[in-house]
PDB file of C-alpha atoms in Angstrom:
ATOM      1  CA  UNK Q 967     -50.521 -46.189  50.172  1.00 54.00           C
ATOM      2  CA  UNK Q 968     -47.619 -47.440  48.060  1.00 71.00           C
ATOM      3  CA  UNK Q 969     -43.993 -46.565  48.648  1.00 84.00           C
ATOM      4  CA  UNK Q 970     -43.000 -43.120  47.424  1.00 92.00           C
ATOM      5  CA  UNK Q 971     -40.934 -42.822  44.256  1.00 96.00           C
ATOM      6  CA  UNK Q 972     -37.855 -40.706  43.787  1.00 97.00           C
ATOM      7  CA  UNK Q 973     -37.465 -38.569  40.686  1.00 98.00           C
ATOM      8  CA  UNK Q 974     -33.818 -37.749  39.981  1.00 98.00           C
ATOM      9  CA  UNK Q 975     -32.855 -35.292  37.282  1.00 98.00           C
ATOM     10  CA  UNK Q 976     -29.125 -35.040  36.557  1.00 98.00           C
ATOM     11  CA  UNK Q 977     -28.633 -31.744  34.773  1.00 99.00           C
ATOM     12  CA  UNK Q 978     -25.401 -30.842  32.984  1.00 99.00           C
ATOM     13  CA  UNK Q 979     -24.777 -27.123  32.582  1.00 99.00           C
ATOM     14  CA  UNK Q 980     -22.007 -24.718  31.612  1.00 98.00           C
ATOM     15  CA  UNK Q 981     -20.392 -23.340  34.796  1.00 99.00           C
ATOM     16  CA  UNK Q 982     -21.414 -19.755  34.047  1.00 98.00           C
ATOM     17  CA  UNK Q 983     -25.074 -20.857  33.651  1.00 98.00           C
ATOM     18  CA  UNK Q 984     -25.355 -22.825  36.904  1.00 99.00           C
ATOM     19  CA  UNK Q 985     -26.638 -19.847  38.977  1.00 98.00           C
ATOM     20  CA  UNK Q 986     -29.310 -19.115  36.341  1.00 98.00           C
ATOM     21  CA  UNK Q 987     -30.322 -22.784  36.280  1.00 98.00           C
ATOM     22  CA  UNK Q 988     -30.592 -22.929  40.066  1.00 99.00           C
ATOM     23  CA  UNK Q 989     -32.811 -19.844  40.156  1.00 98.00           C
ATOM     24  CA  UNK Q 990     -35.032 -21.328  37.441  1.00 98.00           C
ATOM     25  CA  UNK Q 991     -35.365 -24.637  39.312  1.00 98.00           C
ATOM     26  CA  UNK Q 992     -36.123 -22.872  42.600  1.00 98.00           C
ATOM     27  CA  UNK Q 993     -38.776 -20.731  40.922  1.00 98.00           C
ATOM     28  CA  UNK Q 994     -40.382 -23.740  39.230  1.00 97.00           C
ATOM     29  CA  UNK Q 995     -40.446 -25.645  42.509  1.00 98.00           C
ATOM     30  CA  UNK Q 996     -41.944 -22.762  44.477  1.00 98.00           C
ATOM     31  CA  UNK Q 997     -44.527 -21.772  41.856  1.00 97.00           C
ATOM     32  CA  UNK Q 998     -45.507 -25.150  40.401  1.00 97.00           C
ATOM     33  CA  UNK Q 999     -44.002 -28.389  41.714  1.00 96.00           C
ATOM     34  CA  UNK Q1000     -44.672 -28.082  45.429  1.00 96.00           C
ATOM     35  CA  UNK Q1001     -48.353 -27.390  44.711  1.00 97.00           C
ATOM     36  CA  UNK Q1002     -48.875 -30.493  42.550  1.00 98.00           C
ATOM     37  CA  UNK Q1003     -50.764 -33.510  43.933  1.00 97.00           C
ATOM     38  CA  UNK Q1004     -48.409 -36.156  45.273  1.00 98.00           C
ATOM     39  CA  UNK Q1005     -45.453 -33.839  45.856  1.00 98.00           C
ATOM     40  CA  UNK Q1006     -43.545 -34.728  49.037  1.00 98.00           C
ATOM     41  CA  UNK Q1007     -40.199 -32.931  48.876  1.00 98.00           C
ATOM     42  CA  UNK Q1008     -37.448 -31.709  46.585  1.00 98.00           C
ATOM     43  CA  UNK Q1009     -33.717 -31.232  47.126  1.00 98.00           C
ATOM     44  CA  UNK Q1010     -31.429 -29.334  44.758  1.00 99.00           C
ATOM     45  CA  UNK Q1011     -27.708 -30.124  44.784  1.00 99.00           C
ATOM     46  CA  UNK Q1012     -25.130 -28.002  42.950  1.00 99.00           C
ATOM     47  CA  UNK Q1013     -21.755 -29.513  42.067  1.00 99.00           C
ATOM     48  CA  UNK Q1014     -18.693 -27.705  43.399  1.00 98.00           C
ATOM     49  CA  UNK Q1015     -17.280 -27.392  39.870  1.00 99.00           C
ATOM     50  CA  UNK Q1016     -20.549 -25.728  38.747  1.00 98.00           C
ATOM     51  CA  UNK Q1017     -21.096 -28.178  35.847  1.00 99.00           C
ATOM     52  CA  UNK Q1018     -23.996 -30.181  37.260  1.00 99.00           C
ATOM     53  CA  UNK Q1019     -27.172 -29.834  39.289  1.00 99.00           C
ATOM     54  CA  UNK Q1020     -29.095 -32.733  40.802  1.00 98.00           C
ATOM     55  CA  UNK Q1021     -32.821 -32.388  41.343  1.00 98.00           C
ATOM     56  CA  UNK Q1022     -33.978 -35.103  43.753  1.00 98.00           C
ATOM     57  CA  UNK Q1023     -37.728 -35.127  44.379  1.00 98.00           C
ATOM     58  CA  UNK Q1024     -39.929 -37.467  46.380  1.00 97.00           C
ATOM     59  CA  UNK Q1025     -43.420 -38.145  45.038  1.00 98.00           C
ATOM     60  CA  UNK Q1026     -46.262 -40.297  46.329  1.00 97.00           C
ATOM     61  CA  UNK Q1027     -46.450 -42.238  43.039  1.00 96.00           C
ATOM     62  CA  UNK Q1028     -45.097 -42.532  39.517  1.00 95.00           C
ATOM     63  CA  UNK Q1029     -48.531 -41.418  38.282  1.00 96.00           C
ATOM     64  CA  UNK Q1030     -48.104 -38.132  40.176  1.00 97.00           C
ATOM     65  CA  UNK Q1031     -44.767 -37.576  38.427  1.00 97.00           C
ATOM     66  CA  UNK Q1032     -46.289 -38.320  35.015  1.00 96.00           C
ATOM     67  CA  UNK Q1033     -49.225 -35.995  35.664  1.00 97.00           C
ATOM     68  CA  UNK Q1034     -46.852 -33.218  36.688  1.00 96.00           C
ATOM     69  CA  UNK Q1035     -44.726 -33.720  33.578  1.00 93.00           C
ATOM     70  CA  UNK Q1036     -47.912 -33.306  31.503  1.00 95.00           C
ATOM     71  CA  UNK Q1037     -48.890 -30.100  33.302  1.00 96.00           C
ATOM     72  CA  UNK Q1038     -48.462 -27.064  30.994  1.00 97.00           C
ATOM     73  CA  UNK Q1039     -46.854 -24.930  33.720  1.00 96.00           C
ATOM     74  CA  UNK Q1040     -44.343 -27.651  34.586  1.00 95.00           C
ATOM     75  CA  UNK Q1041     -43.653 -28.229  30.886  1.00 95.00           C
ATOM     76  CA  UNK Q1042     -42.827 -24.535  30.492  1.00 96.00           C
ATOM     77  CA  UNK Q1043     -40.143 -24.797  33.193  1.00 95.00           C
ATOM     78  CA  UNK Q1044     -38.779 -27.957  31.569  1.00 94.00           C
ATOM     79  CA  UNK Q1045     -38.541 -26.067  28.271  1.00 96.00           C
ATOM     80  CA  UNK Q1046     -36.696 -23.181  29.932  1.00 96.00           C
ATOM     81  CA  UNK Q1047     -34.298 -25.646  31.579  1.00 96.00           C
ATOM     82  CA  UNK Q1048     -33.630 -27.334  28.233  1.00 96.00           C
ATOM     83  CA  UNK Q1049     -32.726 -23.929  26.812  1.00 97.00           C
ATOM     84  CA  UNK Q1050     -29.691 -23.606  29.088  1.00 97.00           C
ATOM     85  CA  UNK Q1051     -28.825 -27.154  30.176  1.00 98.00           C
ATOM     86  CA  UNK Q1052     -29.004 -30.856  29.305  1.00 98.00           C
ATOM     87  CA  UNK Q1053     -31.221 -32.971  31.578  1.00 97.00           C
ATOM     88  CA  UNK Q1054     -31.284 -36.733  32.226  1.00 97.00           C
ATOM     89  CA  UNK Q1055     -34.420 -37.451  34.305  1.00 96.00           C
ATOM     90  CA  UNK Q1056     -35.540 -40.787  35.710  1.00 96.00           C
ATOM     91  CA  UNK Q1057     -37.624 -42.519  38.380  1.00 97.00           C
ATOM     92  CA  UNK Q1058     -35.891 -44.456  41.147  1.00 95.00           C
ATOM     93  CA  UNK Q1059     -36.891 -46.637  44.098  1.00 87.00           C
ATOM     94  CA  UNK Q1060     -35.043 -46.323  47.401  1.00 86.00           C
ATOM     95  CA  UNK Q1061     -33.336 -49.670  48.034  1.00 87.00           C
ATOM     96  CA  UNK Q1062     -31.300 -48.667  51.070  1.00 89.00           C
ATOM     97  CA  UNK Q1063     -31.130 -45.744  53.445  1.00 88.00           C
ATOM     98  CA  UNK Q1064     -28.616 -45.398  56.240  1.00 96.00           C
ATOM     99  CA  UNK Q1065     -28.413 -42.851  59.034  1.00 94.00           C
TER     100      UNK Q1065
END
């Protein structure tokens, strides 16, 4: 098995829309993402100033991420997110981890 990949989505949002965005992301994770092949984990981080949300997800492979992005249910949540916020997604490799 190859090393997992990390999908990071930096999402800019108006402060008054952050709670709505968080609920949408939680719903999408619970109903779609966590049931997709290759899903390992997902962490949502909300900025204290309410202008940004980070979605940090671990996947078994980049192919699993691509397949999920092509899934109609996942695409529907992406469309809803785009309706209230501006997302900058990308794939990352862990190059250091300290505990």
